[in-house]
Short mmCIF file of C-alpha atoms and ligand atoms in Angstrom, two decimals:
data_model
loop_
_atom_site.label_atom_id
_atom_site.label_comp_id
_atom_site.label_asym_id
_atom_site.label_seq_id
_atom_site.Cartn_x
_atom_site.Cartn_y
_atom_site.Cartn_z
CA UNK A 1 -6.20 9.24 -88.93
CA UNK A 2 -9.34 10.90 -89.23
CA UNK A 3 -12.74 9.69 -89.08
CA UNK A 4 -15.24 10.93 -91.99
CA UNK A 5 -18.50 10.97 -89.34
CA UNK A 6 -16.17 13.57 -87.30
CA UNK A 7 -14.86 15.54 -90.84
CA UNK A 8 -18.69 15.96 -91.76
CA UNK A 9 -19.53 16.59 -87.72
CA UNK A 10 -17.20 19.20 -87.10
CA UNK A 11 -19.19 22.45 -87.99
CA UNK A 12 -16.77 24.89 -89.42
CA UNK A 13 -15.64 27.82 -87.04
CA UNK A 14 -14.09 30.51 -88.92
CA UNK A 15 -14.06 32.70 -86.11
CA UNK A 16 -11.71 29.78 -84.14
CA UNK A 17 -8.37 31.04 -83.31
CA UNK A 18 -5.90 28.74 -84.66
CA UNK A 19 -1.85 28.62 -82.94
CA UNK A 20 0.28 26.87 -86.11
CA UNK A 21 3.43 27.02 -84.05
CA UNK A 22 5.60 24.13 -83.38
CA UNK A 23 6.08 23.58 -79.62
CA UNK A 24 9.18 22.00 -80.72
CA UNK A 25 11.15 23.94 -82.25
CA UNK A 26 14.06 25.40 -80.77
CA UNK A 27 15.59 28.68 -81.48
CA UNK A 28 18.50 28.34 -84.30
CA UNK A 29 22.06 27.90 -83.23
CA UNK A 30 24.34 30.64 -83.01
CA UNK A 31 26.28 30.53 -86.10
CA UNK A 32 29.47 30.12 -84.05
CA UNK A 33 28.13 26.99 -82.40
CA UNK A 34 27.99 25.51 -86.34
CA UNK A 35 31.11 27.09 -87.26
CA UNK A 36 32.82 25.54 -84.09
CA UNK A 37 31.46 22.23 -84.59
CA UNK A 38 32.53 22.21 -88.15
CA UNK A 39 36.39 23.34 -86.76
CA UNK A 40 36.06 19.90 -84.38
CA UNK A 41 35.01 17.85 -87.32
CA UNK A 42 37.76 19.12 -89.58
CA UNK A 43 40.12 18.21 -87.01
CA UNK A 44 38.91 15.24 -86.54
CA UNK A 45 39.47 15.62 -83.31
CA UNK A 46 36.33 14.67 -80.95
CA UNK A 47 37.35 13.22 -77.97
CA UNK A 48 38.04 15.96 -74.93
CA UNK A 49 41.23 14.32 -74.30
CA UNK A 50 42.53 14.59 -77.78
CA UNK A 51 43.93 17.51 -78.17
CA UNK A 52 47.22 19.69 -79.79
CA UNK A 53 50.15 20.61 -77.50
CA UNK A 54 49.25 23.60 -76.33
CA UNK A 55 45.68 23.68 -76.43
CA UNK A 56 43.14 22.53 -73.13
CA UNK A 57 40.36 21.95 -76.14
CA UNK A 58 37.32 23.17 -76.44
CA UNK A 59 35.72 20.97 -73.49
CA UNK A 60 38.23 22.42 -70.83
CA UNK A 61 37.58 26.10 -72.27
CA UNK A 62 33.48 25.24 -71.77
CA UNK A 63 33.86 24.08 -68.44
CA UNK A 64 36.14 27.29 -68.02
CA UNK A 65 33.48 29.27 -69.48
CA UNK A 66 30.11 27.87 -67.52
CA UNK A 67 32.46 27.98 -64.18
CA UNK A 68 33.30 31.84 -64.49
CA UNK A 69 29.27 32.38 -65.88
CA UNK A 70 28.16 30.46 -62.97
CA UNK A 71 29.51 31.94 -60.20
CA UNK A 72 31.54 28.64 -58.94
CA UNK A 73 35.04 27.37 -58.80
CA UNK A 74 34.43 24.35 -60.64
CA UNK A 75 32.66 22.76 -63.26
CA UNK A 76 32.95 19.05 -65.23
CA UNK A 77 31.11 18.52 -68.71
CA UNK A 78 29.90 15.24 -68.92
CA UNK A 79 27.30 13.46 -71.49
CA UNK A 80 23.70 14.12 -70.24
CA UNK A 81 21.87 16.12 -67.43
CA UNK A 82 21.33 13.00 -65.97
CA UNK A 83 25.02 10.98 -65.76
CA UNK A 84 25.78 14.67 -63.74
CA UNK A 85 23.09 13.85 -61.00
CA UNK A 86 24.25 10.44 -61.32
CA UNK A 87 27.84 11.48 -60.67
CA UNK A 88 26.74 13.82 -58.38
CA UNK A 89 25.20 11.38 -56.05
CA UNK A 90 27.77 9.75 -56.02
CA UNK A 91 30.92 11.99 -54.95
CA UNK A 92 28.44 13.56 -52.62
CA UNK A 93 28.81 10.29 -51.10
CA UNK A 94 25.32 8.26 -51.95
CA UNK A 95 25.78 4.63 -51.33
CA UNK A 96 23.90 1.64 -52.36
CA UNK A 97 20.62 1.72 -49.95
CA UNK A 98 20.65 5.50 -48.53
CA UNK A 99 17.78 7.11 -48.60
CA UNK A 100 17.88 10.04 -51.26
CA UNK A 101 14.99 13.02 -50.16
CA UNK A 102 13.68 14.49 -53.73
CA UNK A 103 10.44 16.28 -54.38
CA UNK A 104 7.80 14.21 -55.83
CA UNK A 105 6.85 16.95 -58.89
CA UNK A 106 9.78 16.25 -61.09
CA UNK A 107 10.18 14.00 -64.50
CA UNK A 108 11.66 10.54 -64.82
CA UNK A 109 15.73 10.70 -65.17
CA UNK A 110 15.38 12.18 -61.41
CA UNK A 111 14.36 9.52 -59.71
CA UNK A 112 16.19 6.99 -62.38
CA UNK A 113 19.51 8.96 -61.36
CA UNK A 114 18.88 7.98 -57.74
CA UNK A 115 17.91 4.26 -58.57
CA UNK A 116 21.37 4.05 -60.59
CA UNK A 117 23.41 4.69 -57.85
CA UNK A 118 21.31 2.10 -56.26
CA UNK A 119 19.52 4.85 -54.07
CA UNK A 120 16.00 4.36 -52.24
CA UNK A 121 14.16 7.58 -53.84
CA UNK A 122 12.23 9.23 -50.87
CA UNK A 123 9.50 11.25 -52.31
CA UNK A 124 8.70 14.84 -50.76
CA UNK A 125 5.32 16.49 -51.18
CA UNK A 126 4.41 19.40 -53.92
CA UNK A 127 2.65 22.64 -52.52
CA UNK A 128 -0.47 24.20 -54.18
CA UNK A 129 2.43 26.34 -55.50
CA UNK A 130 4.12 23.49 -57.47
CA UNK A 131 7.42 23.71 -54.46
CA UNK A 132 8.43 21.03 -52.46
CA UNK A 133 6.91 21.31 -49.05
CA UNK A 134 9.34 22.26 -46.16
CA UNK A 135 7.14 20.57 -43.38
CA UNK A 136 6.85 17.51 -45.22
CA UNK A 137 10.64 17.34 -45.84
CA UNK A 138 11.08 17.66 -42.20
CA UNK A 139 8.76 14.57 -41.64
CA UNK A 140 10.12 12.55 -44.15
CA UNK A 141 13.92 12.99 -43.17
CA UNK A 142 12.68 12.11 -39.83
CA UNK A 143 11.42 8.61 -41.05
CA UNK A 144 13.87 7.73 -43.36
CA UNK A 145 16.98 8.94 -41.84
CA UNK A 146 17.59 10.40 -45.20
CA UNK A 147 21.15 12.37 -45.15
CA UNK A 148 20.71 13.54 -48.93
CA UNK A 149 18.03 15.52 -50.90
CA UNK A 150 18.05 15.93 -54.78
CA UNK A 151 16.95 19.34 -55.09
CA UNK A 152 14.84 19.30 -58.50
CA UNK A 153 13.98 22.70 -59.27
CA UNK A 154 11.54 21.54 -61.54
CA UNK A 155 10.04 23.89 -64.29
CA UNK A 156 12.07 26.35 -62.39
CA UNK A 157 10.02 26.58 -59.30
CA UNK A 158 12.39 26.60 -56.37
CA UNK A 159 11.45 26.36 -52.95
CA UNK A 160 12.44 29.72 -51.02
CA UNK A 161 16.35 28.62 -50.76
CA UNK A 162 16.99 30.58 -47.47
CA UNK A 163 14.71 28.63 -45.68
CA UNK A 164 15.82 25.30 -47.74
CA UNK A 165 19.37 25.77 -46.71
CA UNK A 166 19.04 26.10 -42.96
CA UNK A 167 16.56 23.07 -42.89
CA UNK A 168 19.26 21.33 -44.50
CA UNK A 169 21.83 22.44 -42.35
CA UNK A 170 19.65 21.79 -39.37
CA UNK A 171 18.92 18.40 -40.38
CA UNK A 172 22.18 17.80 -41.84
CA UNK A 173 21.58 17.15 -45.36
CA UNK A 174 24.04 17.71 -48.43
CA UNK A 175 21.61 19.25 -51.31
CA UNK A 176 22.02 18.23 -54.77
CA UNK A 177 20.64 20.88 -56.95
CA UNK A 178 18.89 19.50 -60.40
CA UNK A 179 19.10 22.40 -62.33
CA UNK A 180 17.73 21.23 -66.03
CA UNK A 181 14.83 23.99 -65.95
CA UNK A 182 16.44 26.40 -63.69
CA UNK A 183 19.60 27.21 -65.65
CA UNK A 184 19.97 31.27 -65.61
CA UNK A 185 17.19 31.50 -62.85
CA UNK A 186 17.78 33.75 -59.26
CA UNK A 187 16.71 33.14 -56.36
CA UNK A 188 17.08 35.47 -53.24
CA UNK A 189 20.24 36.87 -55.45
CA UNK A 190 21.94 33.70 -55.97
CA UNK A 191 22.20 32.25 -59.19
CA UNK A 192 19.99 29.12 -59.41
CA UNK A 193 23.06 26.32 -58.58
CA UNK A 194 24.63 28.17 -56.32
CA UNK A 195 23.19 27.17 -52.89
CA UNK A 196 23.72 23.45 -52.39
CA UNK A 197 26.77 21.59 -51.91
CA UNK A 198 26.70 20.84 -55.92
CA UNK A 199 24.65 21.57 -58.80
CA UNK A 200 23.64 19.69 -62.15
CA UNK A 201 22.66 21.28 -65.59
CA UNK A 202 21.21 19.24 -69.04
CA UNK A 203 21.86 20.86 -72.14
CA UNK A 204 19.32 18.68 -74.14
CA UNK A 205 18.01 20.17 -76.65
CA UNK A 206 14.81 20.69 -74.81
CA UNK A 207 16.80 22.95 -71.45
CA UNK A 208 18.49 26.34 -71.71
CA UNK A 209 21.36 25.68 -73.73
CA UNK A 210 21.10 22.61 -76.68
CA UNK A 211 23.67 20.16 -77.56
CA UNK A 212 21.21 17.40 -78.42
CA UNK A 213 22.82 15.90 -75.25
CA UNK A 214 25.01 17.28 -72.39
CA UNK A 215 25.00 18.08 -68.73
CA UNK A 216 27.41 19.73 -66.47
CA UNK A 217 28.20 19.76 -62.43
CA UNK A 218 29.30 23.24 -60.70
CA UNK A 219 30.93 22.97 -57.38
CA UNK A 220 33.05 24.49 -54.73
CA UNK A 221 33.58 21.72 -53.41
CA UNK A 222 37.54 20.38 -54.52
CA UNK A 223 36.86 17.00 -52.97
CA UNK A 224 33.75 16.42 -54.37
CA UNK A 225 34.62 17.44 -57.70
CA UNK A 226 37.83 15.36 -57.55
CA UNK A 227 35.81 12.20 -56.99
CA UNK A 228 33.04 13.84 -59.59
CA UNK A 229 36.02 13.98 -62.33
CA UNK A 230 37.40 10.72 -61.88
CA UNK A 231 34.01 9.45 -62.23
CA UNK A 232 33.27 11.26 -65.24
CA UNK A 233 36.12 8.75 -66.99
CA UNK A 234 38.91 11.29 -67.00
CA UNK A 235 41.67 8.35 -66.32
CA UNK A 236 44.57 10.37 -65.33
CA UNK A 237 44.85 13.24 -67.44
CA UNK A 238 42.13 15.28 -65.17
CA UNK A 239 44.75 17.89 -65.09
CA UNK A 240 43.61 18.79 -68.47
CA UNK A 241 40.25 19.78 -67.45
CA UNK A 242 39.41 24.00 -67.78
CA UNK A 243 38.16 24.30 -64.33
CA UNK A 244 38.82 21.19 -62.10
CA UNK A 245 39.98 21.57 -58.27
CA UNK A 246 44.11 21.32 -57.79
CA UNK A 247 46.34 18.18 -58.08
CA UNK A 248 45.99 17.42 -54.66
CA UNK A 249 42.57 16.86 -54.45
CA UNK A 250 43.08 13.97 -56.37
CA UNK A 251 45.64 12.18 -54.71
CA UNK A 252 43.31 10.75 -52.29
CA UNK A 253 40.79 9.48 -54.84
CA UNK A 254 42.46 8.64 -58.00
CA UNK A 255 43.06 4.77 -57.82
CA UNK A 256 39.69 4.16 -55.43
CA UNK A 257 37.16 6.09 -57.50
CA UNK A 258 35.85 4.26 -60.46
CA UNK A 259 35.67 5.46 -64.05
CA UNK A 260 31.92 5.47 -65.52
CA UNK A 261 33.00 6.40 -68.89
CA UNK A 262 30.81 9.60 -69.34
CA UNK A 263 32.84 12.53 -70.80
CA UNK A 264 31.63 15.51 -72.48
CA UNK A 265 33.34 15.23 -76.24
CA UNK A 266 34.52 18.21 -78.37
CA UNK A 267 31.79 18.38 -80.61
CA UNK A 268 28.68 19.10 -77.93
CA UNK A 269 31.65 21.54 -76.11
CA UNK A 270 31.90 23.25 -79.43
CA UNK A 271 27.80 23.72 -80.12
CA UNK A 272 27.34 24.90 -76.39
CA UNK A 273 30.38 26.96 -75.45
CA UNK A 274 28.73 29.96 -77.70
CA UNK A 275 25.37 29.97 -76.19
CA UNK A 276 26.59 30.21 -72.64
CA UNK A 277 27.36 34.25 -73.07
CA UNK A 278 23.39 34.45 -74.93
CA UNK A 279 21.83 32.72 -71.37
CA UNK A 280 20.73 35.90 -69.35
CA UNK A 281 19.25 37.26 -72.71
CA UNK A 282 17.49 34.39 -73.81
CA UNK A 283 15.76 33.95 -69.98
CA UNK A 284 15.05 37.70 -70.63
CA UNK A 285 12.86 36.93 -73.88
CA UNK A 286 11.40 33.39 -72.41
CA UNK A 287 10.00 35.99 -69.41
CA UNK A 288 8.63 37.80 -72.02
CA UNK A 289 6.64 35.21 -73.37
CA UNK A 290 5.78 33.99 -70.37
CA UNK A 291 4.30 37.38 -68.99
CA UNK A 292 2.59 37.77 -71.98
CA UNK A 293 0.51 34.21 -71.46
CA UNK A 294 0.51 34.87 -67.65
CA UNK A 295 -1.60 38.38 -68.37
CA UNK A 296 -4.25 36.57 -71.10
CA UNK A 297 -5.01 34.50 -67.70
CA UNK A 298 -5.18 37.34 -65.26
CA UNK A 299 -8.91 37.01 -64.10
CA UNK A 300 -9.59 33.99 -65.25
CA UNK A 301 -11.31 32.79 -61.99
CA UNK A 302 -10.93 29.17 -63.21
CA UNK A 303 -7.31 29.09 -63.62
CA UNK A 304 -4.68 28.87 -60.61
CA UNK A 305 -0.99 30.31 -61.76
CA UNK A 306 1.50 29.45 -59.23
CA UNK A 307 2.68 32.78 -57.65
CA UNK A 308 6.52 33.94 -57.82
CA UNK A 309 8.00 34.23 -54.86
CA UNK A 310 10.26 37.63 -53.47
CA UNK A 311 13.71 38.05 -54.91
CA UNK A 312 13.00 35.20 -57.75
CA UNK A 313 14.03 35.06 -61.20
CA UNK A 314 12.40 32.22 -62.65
CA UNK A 315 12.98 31.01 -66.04
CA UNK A 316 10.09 31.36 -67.93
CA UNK A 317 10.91 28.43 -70.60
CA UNK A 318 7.60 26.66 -69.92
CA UNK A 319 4.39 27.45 -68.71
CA UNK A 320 2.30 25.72 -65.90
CA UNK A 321 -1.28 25.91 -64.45
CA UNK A 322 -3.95 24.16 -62.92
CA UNK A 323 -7.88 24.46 -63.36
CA UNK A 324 -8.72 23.07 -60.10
CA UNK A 325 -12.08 22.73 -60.72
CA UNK A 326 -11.93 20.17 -63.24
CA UNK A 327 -12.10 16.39 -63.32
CA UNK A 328 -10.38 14.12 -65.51
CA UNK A 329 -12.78 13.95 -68.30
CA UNK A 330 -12.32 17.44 -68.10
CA UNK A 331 -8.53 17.43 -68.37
CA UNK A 332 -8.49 15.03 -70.96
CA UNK A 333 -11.22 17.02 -72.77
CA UNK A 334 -9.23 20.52 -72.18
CA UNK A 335 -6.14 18.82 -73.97
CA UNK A 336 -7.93 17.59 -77.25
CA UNK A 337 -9.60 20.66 -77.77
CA UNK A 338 -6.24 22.64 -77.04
CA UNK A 339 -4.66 20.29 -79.32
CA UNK A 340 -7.44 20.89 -81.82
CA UNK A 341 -6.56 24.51 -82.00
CA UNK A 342 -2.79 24.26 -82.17
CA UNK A 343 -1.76 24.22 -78.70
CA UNK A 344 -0.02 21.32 -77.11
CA UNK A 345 -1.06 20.79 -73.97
CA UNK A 346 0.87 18.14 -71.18
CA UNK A 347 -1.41 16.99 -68.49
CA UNK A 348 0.32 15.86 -64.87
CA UNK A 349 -2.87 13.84 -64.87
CA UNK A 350 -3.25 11.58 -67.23
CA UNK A 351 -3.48 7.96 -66.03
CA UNK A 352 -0.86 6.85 -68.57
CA UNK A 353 2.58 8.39 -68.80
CA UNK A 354 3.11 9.87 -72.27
CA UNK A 355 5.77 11.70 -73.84
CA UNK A 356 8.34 12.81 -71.28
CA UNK A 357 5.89 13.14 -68.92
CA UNK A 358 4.95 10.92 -66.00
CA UNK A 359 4.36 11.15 -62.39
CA UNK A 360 5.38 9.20 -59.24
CA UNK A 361 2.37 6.43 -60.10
CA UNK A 362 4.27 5.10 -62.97
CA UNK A 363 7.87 5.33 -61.36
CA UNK A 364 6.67 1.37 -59.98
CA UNK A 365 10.22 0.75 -59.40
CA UNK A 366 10.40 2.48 -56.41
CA UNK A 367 8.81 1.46 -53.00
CA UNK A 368 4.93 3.14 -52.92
CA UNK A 369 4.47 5.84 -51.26
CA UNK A 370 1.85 8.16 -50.22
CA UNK A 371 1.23 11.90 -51.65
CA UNK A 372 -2.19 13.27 -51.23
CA UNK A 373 -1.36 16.75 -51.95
CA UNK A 374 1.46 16.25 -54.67
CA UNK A 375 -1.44 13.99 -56.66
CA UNK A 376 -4.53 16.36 -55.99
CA UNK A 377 -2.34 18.94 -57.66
CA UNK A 378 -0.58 17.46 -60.44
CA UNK A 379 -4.31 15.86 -61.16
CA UNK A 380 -5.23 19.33 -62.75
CA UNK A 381 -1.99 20.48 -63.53
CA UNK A 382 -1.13 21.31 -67.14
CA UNK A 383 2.51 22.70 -68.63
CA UNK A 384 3.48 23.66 -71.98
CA UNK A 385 6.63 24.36 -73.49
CA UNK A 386 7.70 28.21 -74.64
CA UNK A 387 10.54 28.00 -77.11
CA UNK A 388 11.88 31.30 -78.38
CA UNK A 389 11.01 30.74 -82.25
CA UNK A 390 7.39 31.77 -80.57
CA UNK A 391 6.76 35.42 -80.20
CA UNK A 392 5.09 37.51 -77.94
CA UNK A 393 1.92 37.71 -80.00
CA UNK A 394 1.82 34.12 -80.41
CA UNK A 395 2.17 33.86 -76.27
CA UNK A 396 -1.14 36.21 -76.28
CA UNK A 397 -2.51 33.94 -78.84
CA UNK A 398 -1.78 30.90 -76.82
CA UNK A 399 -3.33 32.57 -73.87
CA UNK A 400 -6.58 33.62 -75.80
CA UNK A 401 -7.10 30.10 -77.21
CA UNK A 402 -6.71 28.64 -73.93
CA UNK A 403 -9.02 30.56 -72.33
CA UNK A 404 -11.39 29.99 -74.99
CA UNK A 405 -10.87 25.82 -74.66
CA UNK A 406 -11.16 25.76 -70.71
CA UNK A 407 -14.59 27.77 -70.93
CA UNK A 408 -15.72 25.77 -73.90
CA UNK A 409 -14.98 22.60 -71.14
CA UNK A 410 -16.88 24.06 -68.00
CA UNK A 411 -19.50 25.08 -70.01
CA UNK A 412 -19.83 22.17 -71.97
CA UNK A 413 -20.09 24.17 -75.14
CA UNK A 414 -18.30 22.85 -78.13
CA UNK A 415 -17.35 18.81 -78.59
CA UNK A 416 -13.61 17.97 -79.78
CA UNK A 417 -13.15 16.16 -83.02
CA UNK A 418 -12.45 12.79 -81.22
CA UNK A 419 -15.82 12.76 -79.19
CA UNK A 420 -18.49 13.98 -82.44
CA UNK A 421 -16.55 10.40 -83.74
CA UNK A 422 -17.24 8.41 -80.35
CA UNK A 423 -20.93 9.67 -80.74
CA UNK A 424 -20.74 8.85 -84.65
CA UNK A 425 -20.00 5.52 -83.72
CA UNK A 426 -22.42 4.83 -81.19
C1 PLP V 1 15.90 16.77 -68.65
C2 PLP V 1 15.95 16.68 -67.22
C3 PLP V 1 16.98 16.01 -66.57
C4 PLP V 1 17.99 15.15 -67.26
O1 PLP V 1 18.66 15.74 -68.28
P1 PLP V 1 19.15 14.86 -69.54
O2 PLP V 1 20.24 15.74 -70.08
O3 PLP V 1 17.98 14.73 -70.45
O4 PLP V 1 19.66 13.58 -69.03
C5 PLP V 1 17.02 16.08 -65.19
N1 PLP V 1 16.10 16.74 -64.49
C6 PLP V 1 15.07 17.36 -65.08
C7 PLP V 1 14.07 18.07 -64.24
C8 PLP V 1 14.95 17.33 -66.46
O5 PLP V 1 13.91 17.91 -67.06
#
């Protein structure tokens, strides 16, 4: 609600640029995701296992599909981004009380995967560049005796993998690769999923592909996938899957592997398995956007980007920097007015988690630990989501608005709507 003291304060800009823009809105649905969908409801047909003689259904053709997209020899559907780390943990062989290695920069269903498998969540430092740190990895395996890390590649910014991958060889760690914001990414010429032992994707509606909710788990490991199948709830009909490992690999595991009851139904199979062929375009047109807000930046000696590293194709599906400069009145003050002129701005900051974003501090489940660098950066780090219903002018517009706000902070030039009503009231 508005105040009238900060109506009558505000002194009208007409010169302001204004974004109108929903940060929210995702691009439409291919028309054969609606047409499919409507087929599964016809049929009445939902659940994966329910199918005519003859036909896998559409959830064993999806996990066909994402398999042969991927790159690997297997892939499981399953209800959520987050039940596939879960699972994941789990046939990779995480048992109640092992340490679990993930970087500290990540959101909340991360570290709440780990603490349902009954994990102890070992945080790893963030570099200036947003990565995990390598060094600190090293330190950290070294005083926990971790065996596992949780690879979150989160907002798509991967750690160089080469190096990653003989650490963890060296140190002997299976890598779980959480791939929600990395989904169509390269790195080093590797398709972002590819590299550790096993690999999870969301298809929330907020990730790469949307199915309101969804996740999947590539492997090429048949062993691990066996376990990850029967764990998925397939009872015994996992021979009906599109792209699970051979009969054999479930002999061992079938009657000592516990069903957790989340499958992948028709319906979400039949809204994603269209978009999966429209990936590599669509990260095409988010880099787009993203270039386009990256250049409005380029010599803006306030802001820090973080830098791409060689041989990476990042997904540019959300936007991140840092204004290192600034305290947290600043910060706070840089989001109102961004939010004042249209843009909505998430702050790694804020004392208070809000929205789907929150930081280690407020994760008071786990045992405290210490992360200098990971909270000096996220204390002036800011992100912002790019769907595709924005175009490339509205990116530049973004970009010229933002610049505007930050200077308008350092310079102490214009007052946001919410503090001309704190002074009103004084
Ligand atoms: C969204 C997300 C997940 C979990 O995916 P859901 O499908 O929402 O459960 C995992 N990791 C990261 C980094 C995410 O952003």
């Amino acid at each position: 609600m508005r105040n009238p003291v900060s109506e009558a304060a505000v002194p009208p800009a007409p010169d302001r640029l204004k974004f109108t823009g929903s940060f929210t809105q995702q691009a439409p649905l291919p028309q054969a995701s609606i047409d499919g969908a409507l087929d599964v409801l016809m049929s009445s047909r939902l659940h994966r296992y329910n199918t005519v003689e003859g036909d896998a259904g559409v959830t064993a053709r999806l996990e066909e599909t994402v398999a042969t997209w991927q790159g690997r020899k297997y892939c499981l559907a399953v209800t959520s981004g987050g039940q596939a780390i879960q699972i994941a943990l789990r046939a990779a062989g995480v048992r109640p009380g092992d340490a679990v290695l993930v970087n500290a920069f990540t959101l909340a269903p991360v570290p709440g995967a780990i603490e349902a498998v009954g994990g102890r969540a070992v945080l790893v430092e963030t570099g200036d560049d947003l990565r995990p740190d390598l060094h600190d990895l090293e330190t950290r395996v070294d005083a926990s005796g971790a065996r596992f890390l949780l690879l979150s590649h989160m907002r798509g910014h991967a750690p160089d993998m080469g190096r990653l991958m003989a650490l963890a060889d060296r140190l002997g760690l299976t890598v779980i690769e959480d791939c929600a914001h990395s989904m169509g990414g390269w790195v080093g010429g590797v398709r972002s999923g590819n590299h550790g032992r096993v690999a999870c994707f969301s298809s929330q509606t907020y990730k790469h592909v949307n199915s309101g909710e969804g996740g999947f788990l590539v492997s090429d490991d048949p062993d691990l996938m066996a376990r990850a199948t029967i764990l998925s709830g397939s009872y015994m009909l996992y021979a009906r899957h599109g792209a699970s490992p051979p009969e054999d690999a479930f002999r061992a595991v079938r009657e000592v592997t516990p069903n957790l009851s989340a499958r992948m139904d028709a319906l979400r199979a039949a809204v994603i398995l269209p978009q999966i062929a429209g990936i590599d375009h669509n990260v095409a047109e988010w880099n787009r956007r993203h270039d386009a807000l990256a250049d409005a930046f380029r010599g803006a000696n306030r802001v820090a980007l973080p830098g791409a590293l060689p041989g990476e194709l990042r997904v540019g599906s959300s936007f991140q920097f840092r204004v290192p400069d600034f305290g947290p009145e600043d910060c706070a003050r840089l989001v109102r007015l961004a939010a004042e002129d249209g843009v909505e701005l998430k702050w790694f900051g804020a004392p208070e988690p809000h929205g789907f974003t929150s930081t280690h501090k407020s994760w008071r489940y786990l045992e405290d630990q210490s992360l200098p660098n990971a909270d000096r950066v996220l204390a002036t780090l800011f992100d912002m989501r790019l769907p595709l219903t924005f175009s490339v002018e509205d990116c530049r517009l973004i970009g010229r608005i933002l610049l505007a706000c930050i200077e308008d902070v350092a310079t102490g030039a214009r007052k946001s709507a919410a503090q001309l009503s704190d002074m009103g009231r004084d």
